[in-house]
Amino acid sequence: MLLGPPGAGKGTQAQILAGALGVPAISTGDIFRANVSGGTPLGLEAKVFMDAGDLVPDAITVAMVKDRLAEADAAGGFLLDGFPRTIAQAEQLAVSLTELGHGLDRVLEFVVDEEELVARLSTRVVEVDGKQVQREDDKPETVRRRLEVYREQTAPLSGFYEAEGLLARVDAMGPVEEVTARAMAALGQPQTAGQPGAV
Ligand code: AMP
């Protein structure tokens, strides 16, 4: 599982690490965004919270992840990006994993300084339908709210997983490849690893 504030590079690293580990990267933000662009009822419900920089309510998010974890490609392991984001979600995740016969191997907390986060997010562009655009929730006022939400609701997960002996802190400043190398080392994986396992 990858833990860290918005802009820490979780999405980028999730893709690289999941590829190296041979497991799917499961990003709740990506699933919500796909639902928003598809205009599904879940997307319409989530959009209001996302645009405000707030968290989508736990009940909606937990049910969505539970379904995703039960899909066939997650049977051999997976990497979670952006979930859980509250203690309640973490507790529900533990229940779902027990039901599925899985456990968490490691939680990587990406550590970055806040000035760097604001700079990264305000200049970030993403591709939507072939066009380079700024995410609605990367606007400065929404970024501030997302960082506040992170500090209040998500940062406590660091202590939660530290108490379970699962936490490894990773310096997420610097070039992407260097962060990947630190993350792989924290997972106890050689750079060319291909074996599955839940992270
Ligand atoms: P992300 O792409 O991870 O930055 O997520 C974008 C937005 O999706 C967040 O600001 C939340 O509004 C929503 N979101 C993503 N993951 C979660 C989660 N685990 N719990 C609640 N809301 C979430």
PDB file of C-alpha atoms and ligand atoms in Angstrom:
ATOM      1  CA  MET A   1       0.000   0.000   0.000  1.00  0.00           C
ATOM      2  CA  LEU A   2       1.183   3.508  -0.806  1.00  0.00           C
ATOM      3  CA  LEU A   3       0.455   6.258   1.709  1.00  0.00           C
ATOM      4  CA  GLY A   4       1.359   9.915   1.277  1.00  0.00           C
ATOM      5  CA  PRO A   5      -0.064  13.371   0.634  1.00  0.00           C
ATOM      6  CA  PRO A   6      -1.479  14.495  -2.716  1.00  0.00           C
ATOM      7  CA  GLY A   7       1.412  15.285  -5.055  1.00  0.00           C
ATOM      8  CA  ALA A   8       3.869  12.889  -3.400  1.00  0.00           C
ATOM      9  CA  GLY A   9       4.064  10.839  -6.616  1.00  0.00           C
ATOM     10  CA  LYS A  10       2.015   7.853  -5.460  1.00  0.00           C
ATOM     11  CA  GLY A  11       0.228   7.456  -8.805  1.00  0.00           C
ATOM     12  CA  THR A  12       3.456   7.493 -10.824  1.00  0.00           C
ATOM     13  CA  GLN A  13       5.246   5.115  -8.470  1.00  0.00           C
ATOM     14  CA  ALA A  14       2.186   2.848  -8.207  1.00  0.00           C
ATOM     15  CA  GLN A  15       2.311   2.211 -11.968  1.00  0.00           C
ATOM     16  CA  ILE A  16       6.066   1.498 -11.948  1.00  0.00           C
ATOM     17  CA  LEU A  17       6.080  -0.627  -8.789  1.00  0.00           C
ATOM     18  CA  ALA A  18       2.998  -2.639  -9.765  1.00  0.00           C
ATOM     19  CA  GLY A  19       4.591  -3.348 -13.151  1.00  0.00           C
ATOM     20  CA  ALA A  20       7.807  -4.513 -11.487  1.00  0.00           C
ATOM     21  CA  LEU A  21       5.921  -6.656  -8.973  1.00  0.00           C
ATOM     22  CA  GLY A  22       3.525  -8.100 -11.557  1.00  0.00           C
ATOM     23  CA  VAL A  23       0.389  -7.042  -9.680  1.00  0.00           C
ATOM     24  CA  PRO A  24      -2.416  -4.580 -10.514  1.00  0.00           C
ATOM     25  CA  ALA A  25      -2.241  -1.029  -9.115  1.00  0.00           C
ATOM     26  CA  ILE A  26      -5.610  -0.221  -7.585  1.00  0.00           C
ATOM     27  CA  SER A  27      -6.149   3.536  -7.346  1.00  0.00           C
ATOM     28  CA  THR A  28      -9.405   4.744  -5.816  1.00  0.00           C
ATOM     29  CA  GLY A  29      -8.824   8.200  -7.364  1.00  0.00           C
ATOM     30  CA  ASP A  30      -8.555   6.602 -10.840  1.00  0.00           C
ATOM     31  CA  ILE A  31     -11.675   4.493 -10.280  1.00  0.00           C
ATOM     32  CA  PHE A  32     -13.614   7.568  -9.156  1.00  0.00           C
ATOM     33  CA  ARG A  33     -12.341   9.604 -12.132  1.00  0.00           C
ATOM     34  CA  ALA A  34     -13.322   6.821 -14.567  1.00  0.00           C
ATOM     35  CA  ASN A  35     -16.821   6.876 -13.051  1.00  0.00           C
ATOM     36  CA  VAL A  36     -16.987  10.672 -13.292  1.00  0.00           C
ATOM     37  CA  SER A  37     -16.040  10.627 -16.997  1.00  0.00           C
ATOM     38  CA  GLY A  38     -18.441   7.750 -17.618  1.00  0.00           C
ATOM     39  CA  GLY A  39     -21.259   9.713 -15.941  1.00  0.00           C
ATOM     40  CA  THR A  40     -22.201   6.737 -13.721  1.00  0.00           C
ATOM     41  CA  PRO A  41     -24.327   7.236 -10.566  1.00  0.00           C
ATOM     42  CA  LEU A  42     -21.183   6.556  -8.476  1.00  0.00           C
ATOM     43  CA  GLY A  43     -19.299   9.185 -10.482  1.00  0.00           C
ATOM     44  CA  LEU A  44     -22.040  11.784 -10.055  1.00  0.00           C
ATOM     45  CA  GLU A  45     -22.052  11.168  -6.319  1.00  0.00           C
ATOM     46  CA  ALA A  46     -18.263  11.242  -5.956  1.00  0.00           C
ATOM     47  CA  LYS A  47     -17.699  14.340  -8.130  1.00  0.00           C
ATOM     48  CA  VAL A  48     -19.194  16.757  -5.604  1.00  0.00           C
ATOM     49  CA  PHE A  49     -16.687  15.662  -2.947  1.00  0.00           C
ATOM     50  CA  MET A  50     -13.729  15.433  -5.331  1.00  0.00           C
ATOM     51  CA  ASP A  51     -14.253  18.920  -6.761  1.00  0.00           C
ATOM     52  CA  ALA A  52     -14.336  20.337  -3.230  1.00  0.00           C
ATOM     53  CA  GLY A  53     -11.083  18.537  -2.322  1.00  0.00           C
ATOM     54  CA  ASP A  54     -12.955  16.455   0.258  1.00  0.00           C
ATOM     55  CA  LEU A  55     -12.974  12.707   0.709  1.00  0.00           C
ATOM     56  CA  VAL A  56     -15.754  10.651  -0.805  1.00  0.00           C
ATOM     57  CA  PRO A  57     -17.692   9.118   2.137  1.00  0.00           C
ATOM     58  CA  ASP A  58     -16.196   5.930   3.577  1.00  0.00           C
ATOM     59  CA  ALA A  59     -19.255   3.744   2.895  1.00  0.00           C
ATOM     60  CA  ILE A  60     -19.110   4.438  -0.864  1.00  0.00           C
ATOM     61  CA  THR A  61     -15.331   4.069  -1.078  1.00  0.00           C
ATOM     62  CA  VAL A  62     -15.068   0.911   1.015  1.00  0.00           C
ATOM     63  CA  ALA A  63     -17.796  -0.896  -0.981  1.00  0.00           C
ATOM     64  CA  MET A  64     -16.073   0.056  -4.234  1.00  0.00           C
ATOM     65  CA  VAL A  65     -12.673  -1.252  -3.090  1.00  0.00           C
ATOM     66  CA  LYS A  66     -14.178  -4.439  -1.725  1.00  0.00           C
ATOM     67  CA  ASP A  67     -15.634  -5.220  -5.167  1.00  0.00           C
ATOM     68  CA  ARG A  68     -12.364  -4.348  -6.882  1.00  0.00           C
ATOM     69  CA  LEU A  69     -10.292  -6.582  -4.586  1.00  0.00           C
ATOM     70  CA  ALA A  70     -12.588  -9.516  -5.335  1.00  0.00           C
ATOM     71  CA  GLU A  71     -11.784  -9.331  -9.075  1.00  0.00           C
ATOM     72  CA  ALA A  72      -9.688 -12.145 -10.529  1.00  0.00           C
ATOM     73  CA  ASP A  73      -6.567 -10.088 -11.295  1.00  0.00           C
ATOM     74  CA  ALA A  74      -6.175  -9.180  -7.612  1.00  0.00           C
ATOM     75  CA  ALA A  75      -6.094 -12.805  -6.464  1.00  0.00           C
ATOM     76  CA  GLY A  76      -2.286 -13.003  -6.656  1.00  0.00           C
ATOM     77  CA  GLY A  77      -1.641  -9.674  -4.937  1.00  0.00           C
ATOM     78  CA  PHE A  78      -2.160  -5.952  -5.602  1.00  0.00           C
ATOM     79  CA  LEU A  79      -0.836  -2.536  -4.813  1.00  0.00           C
ATOM     80  CA  LEU A  80      -3.201  -0.017  -3.239  1.00  0.00           C
ATOM     81  CA  ASP A  81      -2.765   3.644  -4.184  1.00  0.00           C
ATOM     82  CA  GLY A  82      -4.842   6.259  -2.382  1.00  0.00           C
ATOM     83  CA  PHE A  83      -6.771   3.831  -0.202  1.00  0.00           C
ATOM     84  CA  PRO A  84      -7.274   3.723   2.734  1.00  0.00           C
ATOM     85  CA  ARG A  85      -7.421   7.426   3.544  1.00  0.00           C
ATOM     86  CA  THR A  86      -9.154   7.282   6.940  1.00  0.00           C
ATOM     87  CA  ILE A  87      -8.793   5.039   9.984  1.00  0.00           C
ATOM     88  CA  ALA A  88     -12.339   3.747   9.358  1.00  0.00           C
ATOM     89  CA  GLN A  89     -11.341   2.728   5.820  1.00  0.00           C
ATOM     90  CA  ALA A  90      -8.230   0.980   7.188  1.00  0.00           C
ATOM     91  CA  GLU A  91     -10.347  -0.972   9.661  1.00  0.00           C
ATOM     92  CA  GLN A  92     -12.804  -1.985   6.933  1.00  0.00           C
ATOM     93  CA  LEU A  93      -9.935  -2.948   4.656  1.00  0.00           C
ATOM     94  CA  ALA A  94      -8.592  -5.303   7.314  1.00  0.00           C
ATOM     95  CA  VAL A  95     -12.011  -7.017   7.445  1.00  0.00           C
ATOM     96  CA  SER A  96     -12.221  -7.333   3.634  1.00  0.00           C
ATOM     97  CA  LEU A  97      -8.680  -8.711   3.405  1.00  0.00           C
ATOM     98  CA  THR A  98      -9.380 -11.315   6.073  1.00  0.00           C
ATOM     99  CA  GLU A  99     -12.512 -12.381   4.163  1.00  0.00           C
ATOM    100  CA  LEU A 100     -10.501 -12.679   0.957  1.00  0.00           C
ATOM    101  CA  GLY A 101      -7.657 -14.530   2.672  1.00  0.00           C
ATOM    102  CA  HIS A 102      -5.171 -11.718   2.001  1.00  0.00           C
ATOM    103  CA  GLY A 103      -2.988  -9.587   4.251  1.00  0.00           C
ATOM    104  CA  LEU A 104      -0.938  -6.444   3.835  1.00  0.00           C
ATOM    105  CA  ASP A 105       2.783  -7.033   3.386  1.00  0.00           C
ATOM    106  CA  ARG A 106       4.008  -3.458   3.644  1.00  0.00           C
ATOM    107  CA  VAL A 107       2.854   0.163   3.790  1.00  0.00           C
ATOM    108  CA  LEU A 108       5.165   2.686   2.153  1.00  0.00           C
ATOM    109  CA  GLU A 109       4.736   6.257   3.365  1.00  0.00           C
ATOM    110  CA  PHE A 110       6.018   8.753   0.793  1.00  0.00           C
ATOM    111  CA  VAL A 111       7.573  11.711   2.561  1.00  0.00           C
ATOM    112  CA  VAL A 112       7.833  15.078   0.726  1.00  0.00           C
ATOM    113  CA  ASP A 113       7.972  18.659   1.946  1.00  0.00           C
ATOM    114  CA  GLU A 114       4.812  20.692   1.599  1.00  0.00           C
ATOM    115  CA  GLU A 115       6.262  23.474  -0.581  1.00  0.00           C
ATOM    116  CA  GLU A 116       7.307  20.849  -3.088  1.00  0.00           C
ATOM    117  CA  LEU A 117       3.781  19.385  -3.049  1.00  0.00           C
ATOM    118  CA  VAL A 118       2.080  22.662  -3.840  1.00  0.00           C
ATOM    119  CA  ALA A 119       4.573  23.329  -6.655  1.00  0.00           C
ATOM    120  CA  ARG A 120       4.106  19.841  -8.119  1.00  0.00           C
ATOM    121  CA  LEU A 121       0.312  19.925  -8.014  1.00  0.00           C
ATOM    122  CA  SER A 122      -0.146  23.431  -9.374  1.00  0.00           C
ATOM    123  CA  THR A 123       2.004  22.631 -12.435  1.00  0.00           C
ATOM    124  CA  ARG A 124       0.756  19.078 -12.986  1.00  0.00           C
ATOM    125  CA  VAL A 125      -1.027  18.272 -16.248  1.00  0.00           C
ATOM    126  CA  VAL A 126      -2.873  15.056 -16.961  1.00  0.00           C
ATOM    127  CA  GLU A 127      -4.142  13.579 -20.220  1.00  0.00           C
ATOM    128  CA  VAL A 128      -7.916  13.404 -20.639  1.00  0.00           C
ATOM    129  CA  ASP A 129      -9.331  12.242 -24.004  1.00  0.00           C
ATOM    130  CA  GLY A 130      -5.965  12.941 -25.660  1.00  0.00           C
ATOM    131  CA  LYS A 131      -5.767  16.484 -24.269  1.00  0.00           C
ATOM    132  CA  GLN A 132      -3.344  17.842 -21.648  1.00  0.00           C
ATOM    133  CA  VAL A 133      -5.420  19.498 -18.928  1.00  0.00           C
ATOM    134  CA  GLN A 134      -5.163  20.540 -15.288  1.00  0.00           C
ATOM    135  CA  ARG A 135      -7.216  18.379 -12.932  1.00  0.00           C
ATOM    136  CA  GLU A 136     -10.171  20.299 -11.472  1.00  0.00           C
ATOM    137  CA  ASP A 137      -8.937  19.426  -7.982  1.00  0.00           C
ATOM    138  CA  ASP A 138      -5.363  20.650  -8.694  1.00  0.00           C
ATOM    139  CA  LYS A 139      -6.524  24.299  -8.574  1.00  0.00           C
ATOM    140  CA  PRO A 140      -4.690  26.132  -5.736  1.00  0.00           C
ATOM    141  CA  GLU A 141      -7.670  26.517  -3.363  1.00  0.00           C
ATOM    142  CA  THR A 142      -8.637  22.854  -3.776  1.00  0.00           C
ATOM    143  CA  VAL A 143      -5.025  21.753  -3.298  1.00  0.00           C
ATOM    144  CA  ARG A 144      -4.958  23.576   0.039  1.00  0.00           C
ATOM    145  CA  ARG A 145      -8.136  21.782   1.111  1.00  0.00           C
ATOM    146  CA  ARG A 146      -6.755  18.391  -0.009  1.00  0.00           C
ATOM    147  CA  LEU A 147      -3.583  18.919   2.029  1.00  0.00           C
ATOM    148  CA  GLU A 148      -5.659  19.899   5.072  1.00  0.00           C
ATOM    149  CA  VAL A 149      -7.833  16.781   4.634  1.00  0.00           C
ATOM    150  CA  TYR A 150      -4.661  14.705   4.365  1.00  0.00           C
ATOM    151  CA  ARG A 151      -3.238  16.117   7.604  1.00  0.00           C
ATOM    152  CA  GLU A 152      -6.488  15.666   9.519  1.00  0.00           C
ATOM    153  CA  GLN A 153      -7.869  12.383   8.202  1.00  0.00           C
ATOM    154  CA  THR A 154      -5.144  10.432   6.408  1.00  0.00           C
ATOM    155  CA  ALA A 155      -1.870  11.239   8.200  1.00  0.00           C
ATOM    156  CA  PRO A 156      -2.993   9.292  11.330  1.00  0.00           C
ATOM    157  CA  LEU A 157      -2.719   6.114   9.228  1.00  0.00           C
ATOM    158  CA  SER A 158       1.046   6.428   9.477  1.00  0.00           C
ATOM    159  CA  GLY A 159       0.905   5.727  13.237  1.00  0.00           C
ATOM    160  CA  PHE A 160      -1.802   3.107  12.721  1.00  0.00           C
ATOM    161  CA  TYR A 161       0.383   1.023  10.382  1.00  0.00           C
ATOM    162  CA  GLU A 162       3.561   1.762  12.302  1.00  0.00           C
ATOM    163  CA  ALA A 163       1.921   0.155  15.334  1.00  0.00           C
ATOM    164  CA  GLU A 164       1.242  -2.918  13.181  1.00  0.00           C
ATOM    165  CA  GLY A 165       4.909  -3.043  12.163  1.00  0.00           C
ATOM    166  CA  LEU A 166       4.027  -2.569   8.484  1.00  0.00           C
ATOM    167  CA  LEU A 167       5.258   0.980   7.855  1.00  0.00           C
ATOM    168  CA  ALA A 168       8.359   1.977   5.915  1.00  0.00           C
ATOM    169  CA  ARG A 169       9.021   5.675   5.235  1.00  0.00           C
ATOM    170  CA  VAL A 170      10.396   6.504   1.802  1.00  0.00           C
ATOM    171  CA  ASP A 171      12.005   9.835   0.899  1.00  0.00           C
ATOM    172  CA  ALA A 172       9.897  10.792  -2.138  1.00  0.00           C
ATOM    173  CA  MET A 173      11.916  13.893  -3.128  1.00  0.00           C
ATOM    174  CA  GLY A 174      14.120  13.808  -6.224  1.00  0.00           C
ATOM    175  CA  PRO A 175      14.000  12.013  -9.573  1.00  0.00           C
ATOM    176  CA  VAL A 176      11.329   9.354 -10.202  1.00  0.00           C
ATOM    177  CA  GLU A 177      13.924   6.567 -10.694  1.00  0.00           C
ATOM    178  CA  GLU A 178      15.586   7.322  -7.374  1.00  0.00           C
ATOM    179  CA  VAL A 179      12.262   7.213  -5.536  1.00  0.00           C
ATOM    180  CA  THR A 180      11.448   3.907  -7.272  1.00  0.00           C
ATOM    181  CA  ALA A 181      14.796   2.478  -6.153  1.00  0.00           C
ATOM    182  CA  ARG A 182      14.155   3.540  -2.537  1.00  0.00           C
ATOM    183  CA  ALA A 183      10.636   2.099  -2.660  1.00  0.00           C
ATOM    184  CA  MET A 184      11.840  -1.233  -4.064  1.00  0.00           C
ATOM    185  CA  ALA A 185      14.529  -1.377  -1.389  1.00  0.00           C
ATOM    186  CA  ALA A 186      11.905  -0.696   1.301  1.00  0.00           C
ATOM    187  CA  LEU A 187       9.899  -3.601  -0.124  1.00  0.00           C
ATOM    188  CA  GLY A 188      12.973  -5.808   0.084  1.00  0.00           C
ATOM    189  CA  GLN A 189      12.774  -6.323  -3.680  1.00  0.00           C
ATOM    190  CA  PRO A 190      15.617  -6.361  -6.200  1.00  0.00           C
ATOM    191  CA  GLN A 191      15.028  -3.807  -9.019  1.00  0.00           C
ATOM    192  CA  THR A 192      14.105  -6.506 -11.548  1.00  0.00           C
ATOM    193  CA  ALA A 193      11.653  -8.376  -9.301  1.00  0.00           C
ATOM    194  CA  GLY A 194       8.640  -9.976 -10.958  1.00  0.00           C
ATOM    195  CA  GLN A 195       7.071 -12.111  -8.271  1.00  0.00           C
ATOM    196  CA  PRO A 196       3.538 -11.288  -7.119  1.00  0.00           C
ATOM    197  CA  GLY A 197       2.659 -10.259  -3.567  1.00  0.00           C
ATOM    198  CA  ALA A 198       0.285  -7.800  -1.901  1.00  0.00           C
ATOM    199  CA  VAL A 199       1.824  -4.501  -0.910  1.00  0.00           C
TER     200      VAL A 199
HETATM  201  P1  AMP B   1      -6.308  10.937  -5.826  1.00  0.00           P
HETATM  202  O1  AMP B   1      -6.268  10.724  -7.291  1.00  0.00           O
HETATM  203  O2  AMP B   1      -5.854   9.747  -5.043  1.00  0.00           O
HETATM  204  O3  AMP B   1      -5.628  12.211  -5.406  1.00  0.00           O
HETATM  205  O4  AMP B   1      -7.871  11.122  -5.434  1.00  0.00           O
HETATM  206  C1  AMP B   1      -8.632  12.184  -5.978  1.00  0.00           C
HETATM  207  C2  AMP B   1      -9.875  12.388  -5.146  1.00  0.00           C
HETATM  208  O5  AMP B   1     -10.675  11.196  -5.152  1.00  0.00           O
HETATM  209  C3  AMP B   1      -9.626  12.680  -3.668  1.00  0.00           C
HETATM  210  O6  AMP B   1      -9.327  14.042  -3.418  1.00  0.00           O
HETATM  211  C4  AMP B   1     -10.964  12.245  -3.059  1.00  0.00           C
HETATM  212  O7  AMP B   1     -11.980  13.201  -3.309  1.00  0.00           O
HETATM  213  C5  AMP B   1     -11.290  10.999  -3.881  1.00  0.00           C
HETATM  214  N1  AMP B   1     -10.691   9.800  -3.264  1.00  0.00           N
HETATM  215  C6  AMP B   1      -9.698   9.013  -3.752  1.00  0.00           C
HETATM  216  N2  AMP B   1      -9.416   8.008  -2.906  1.00  0.00           N
HETATM  217  C7  AMP B   1     -10.254   8.148  -1.844  1.00  0.00           C
HETATM  218  C8  AMP B   1     -10.448   7.443  -0.630  1.00  0.00           C
HETATM  219  N3  AMP B   1      -9.705   6.356  -0.321  1.00  0.00           N
HETATM  220  N4  AMP B   1     -11.405   7.883   0.211  1.00  0.00           N
HETATM  221  C9  AMP B   1     -12.161   8.945  -0.077  1.00  0.00           C
HETATM  222  N5  AMP B   1     -12.024   9.683  -1.190  1.00  0.00           N
HETATM  223  C10 AMP B   1     -11.080   9.287  -2.070  1.00  0.00           C
END
